[in-house]
Short mmCIF file of C-alpha atoms in Angstrom, two decimals:
data_model
loop_
_atom_site.label_atom_id
_atom_site.label_comp_id
_atom_site.label_asym_id
_atom_site.label_seq_id
_atom_site.Cartn_x
_atom_site.Cartn_y
_atom_site.Cartn_z
CA MET A 1 8.99 -21.84 44.60
CA ALA A 2 11.92 -23.49 46.35
CA SER A 3 13.23 -20.13 47.58
CA THR A 4 9.70 -19.30 48.95
CA ASN A 5 9.48 -22.54 50.81
CA LEU A 6 12.94 -21.94 52.13
CA GLN A 7 11.97 -18.47 53.33
CA MET A 8 8.82 -19.81 55.00
CA LEU A 9 10.80 -22.42 56.87
CA GLN A 10 13.48 -19.96 57.99
CA ALA A 11 10.85 -17.46 59.17
CA THR A 12 8.75 -20.08 61.15
CA ALA A 13 11.47 -22.49 62.40
CA ASN A 14 12.86 -20.59 65.34
CA ASN A 15 10.61 -17.76 66.32
CA ILE A 16 7.70 -17.07 68.41
CA GLU A 17 5.40 -16.96 65.45
CA SER A 18 5.99 -20.49 64.78
CA ASP A 19 4.82 -21.21 68.36
CA GLU A 20 1.33 -20.24 67.55
CA CYS A 21 0.15 -23.18 65.64
CA TYR A 22 -3.35 -24.37 66.99
CA THR A 23 -4.18 -28.02 66.26
CA PRO A 24 -7.11 -28.44 64.06
CA LYS A 25 -9.23 -31.69 64.30
CA GLU A 26 -7.67 -33.30 61.28
CA GLY A 27 -4.38 -33.09 63.21
CA VAL A 28 -5.81 -34.93 66.14
CA GLU A 29 -8.04 -37.50 64.42
CA PRO A 30 -5.19 -39.84 63.13
CA LEU A 31 -4.10 -40.33 66.55
CA LEU A 32 -7.44 -41.21 68.17
CA GLU A 33 -7.38 -44.91 67.12
CA PHE A 34 -4.25 -45.41 69.31
CA LEU A 35 -5.72 -43.83 72.44
CA ASP A 36 -7.45 -45.65 75.22
CA SER A 37 -10.58 -44.07 76.56
CA GLY A 38 -9.88 -45.21 79.99
CA LEU A 39 -6.78 -43.10 80.45
CA VAL A 40 -6.24 -39.48 81.34
CA TYR A 41 -4.51 -37.26 78.75
CA TYR A 42 -2.85 -33.91 79.48
CA ASP A 43 -2.50 -31.05 77.11
CA CYS A 44 0.43 -29.29 78.72
CA THR A 45 0.47 -26.11 76.58
CA SER A 46 -3.15 -25.32 76.66
CA GLY A 47 -4.31 -22.07 78.19
CA ILE A 48 -7.90 -21.11 78.43
CA SER A 49 -9.06 -23.45 75.61
CA SER A 50 -7.43 -26.13 73.55
CA ASN A 51 -8.38 -27.68 70.25
CA ILE A 52 -6.65 -30.91 71.39
CA VAL A 53 -8.53 -30.98 74.68
CA ASN A 54 -11.77 -30.08 72.83
CA ASN A 55 -11.17 -32.85 70.16
CA LEU A 56 -10.32 -35.56 72.65
CA SER A 57 -13.32 -34.64 74.92
CA TYR A 58 -15.57 -34.59 71.86
CA ASN A 59 -14.54 -38.04 71.05
CA GLY A 60 -15.02 -39.45 74.56
CA TYR A 61 -11.48 -39.09 76.00
CA LYS A 62 -10.60 -37.46 79.33
CA CYS A 63 -8.07 -34.60 78.72
CA LEU A 64 -7.01 -32.06 81.22
CA GLU A 65 -5.70 -28.60 80.40
CA SER A 66 -2.59 -27.12 81.93
CA GLY A 67 -4.53 -24.11 83.23
CA GLY A 68 -1.50 -21.92 82.28
CA LYS A 69 1.05 -23.87 84.27
CA ASP A 70 4.53 -24.03 82.74
CA PHE A 71 5.15 -27.61 81.58
CA LEU A 72 8.90 -27.15 81.68
CA ARG A 73 8.95 -26.00 85.26
CA ASP A 74 5.86 -27.12 87.09
CA GLU A 75 4.61 -30.49 88.32
CA ILE A 76 1.80 -32.10 86.29
CA PRO A 77 -1.26 -33.59 87.92
CA ASP A 78 -0.83 -37.03 89.53
CA ASP A 79 -3.65 -38.69 87.61
CA VAL A 80 -2.23 -38.00 84.19
CA ASP A 81 -1.50 -41.14 82.18
CA VAL A 82 -0.35 -39.56 78.89
CA ILE A 83 0.94 -36.28 77.67
CA ILE A 84 -0.41 -35.04 74.42
CA THR A 85 0.30 -31.79 73.04
CA ASN A 86 1.46 -29.53 70.04
CA PRO A 87 4.24 -27.86 71.90
CA PRO A 88 5.90 -24.48 70.93
CA TYR A 89 8.18 -25.57 68.07
CA SER A 90 11.05 -23.16 69.33
CA LYS A 91 11.07 -25.25 72.59
CA LYS A 92 10.56 -28.72 71.01
CA ASP A 93 13.86 -30.11 72.44
CA LYS A 94 12.99 -29.02 75.86
CA PHE A 95 9.46 -30.43 75.70
CA ILE A 96 10.75 -33.81 74.44
CA ALA A 97 13.47 -33.90 77.22
CA ARG A 98 10.83 -33.16 79.79
CA CYS A 99 8.48 -35.86 78.48
CA TYR A 100 11.29 -38.42 78.63
CA GLU A 101 12.13 -37.12 82.19
CA LEU A 102 8.62 -37.67 83.38
CA GLY A 103 8.60 -41.21 82.10
CA LYS A 104 4.92 -41.10 80.82
CA PRO A 105 3.81 -42.09 77.43
CA PHE A 106 3.67 -39.13 75.17
CA ALA A 107 2.44 -37.74 71.79
CA LEU A 108 3.91 -34.46 70.54
CA LEU A 109 2.72 -33.05 67.37
CA LEU A 110 5.94 -31.63 65.63
CA PRO A 111 7.21 -30.71 62.13
CA VAL A 112 8.55 -33.83 60.29
CA THR A 113 12.00 -32.02 60.13
CA ALA A 114 12.08 -32.59 64.06
CA LEU A 115 13.56 -36.09 63.14
CA GLN A 116 16.73 -34.34 62.42
CA GLY A 117 19.01 -32.81 64.97
CA GLN A 118 21.79 -33.89 67.04
CA THR A 119 20.24 -33.24 70.57
CA ARG A 120 16.99 -34.83 69.48
CA GLY A 121 18.65 -37.74 67.81
CA GLU A 122 20.58 -38.64 70.94
CA MET A 123 17.34 -38.53 72.94
CA PHE A 124 15.60 -40.68 70.39
CA ILE A 125 18.45 -43.16 70.46
CA GLU A 126 18.57 -43.34 74.17
CA ASN A 127 14.94 -43.37 74.95
CA GLY A 128 13.13 -44.67 71.71
CA ILE A 129 10.61 -42.85 69.56
CA GLU A 130 7.56 -43.92 67.54
CA ILE A 131 6.37 -41.77 64.67
CA LEU A 132 2.77 -41.39 63.31
CA THR A 133 3.33 -39.60 59.95
CA LEU A 134 0.19 -37.76 58.58
CA ASN A 135 -0.22 -38.30 54.94
CA LYS A 136 -1.15 -34.79 54.23
CA ARG A 137 -0.03 -31.45 55.52
CA ILE A 138 -2.33 -29.84 58.17
CA ASP A 139 -3.40 -26.22 57.96
CA PHE A 140 -2.77 -24.63 61.17
CA THR A 141 -3.78 -21.13 60.02
CA GLY A 142 -7.25 -21.77 58.71
CA LYS A 143 -6.23 -20.06 55.48
CA GLY A 144 -6.11 -23.30 53.37
CA SER A 145 -2.37 -23.16 52.85
CA PRO A 146 -0.36 -25.65 55.03
CA HIS A 147 3.34 -24.92 54.75
CA PHE A 148 4.97 -27.98 56.39
CA GLY A 149 4.46 -31.60 57.19
CA VAL A 150 3.80 -32.69 60.76
CA ALA A 151 3.93 -36.10 62.67
CA TRP A 152 3.13 -37.33 66.01
CA PHE A 153 6.27 -38.06 67.87
CA CYS A 154 5.30 -40.59 70.52
CA HIS A 155 6.77 -42.71 73.13
CA ASN A 156 5.17 -45.94 74.63
CA LEU A 157 1.97 -45.12 72.77
CA LEU A 158 1.94 -46.81 69.25
CA PRO A 159 2.07 -50.41 68.28
CA GLU A 160 4.83 -49.84 65.85
CA LYS A 161 7.90 -47.58 65.52
CA LEU A 162 6.66 -45.93 62.20
CA LEU A 163 2.99 -45.56 61.19
CA PHE A 164 1.32 -43.76 58.23
CA ARG A 165 -2.18 -42.28 58.42
#
């Protein structure tokens, strides 16, 4: 069993396949209580459609899609108040760095293991981080078999540094 989990983590941690994890509503719902319906949210990894955008819109929040723009390179719309996304896991350090660079509050859905790492750790120490840990694993595949735990890694969004939902 442990070998199977290790193989799965190795297979999904640093490759393009691990980047295709679309966020189901149960991944977004725990964050809703901390969002302000008067703000504009931006899903910076969305293309034609986004589960995050759809879930936020359904719940009365204004959330813009990137429209295919490259978040790491392109400017974001001026009216964006908060960045909220499930970034490509292979680019998580770059997304975290870009969010801090922009200076806007953010919520990034990442594997719990993203707490570890020298580069991320230095960014978290320098800029601060808030964690909303989900009390169950989220099934991103729709096959009923979630493989890893996730948390919302936030900045200037949550009322406490560590929350569980």
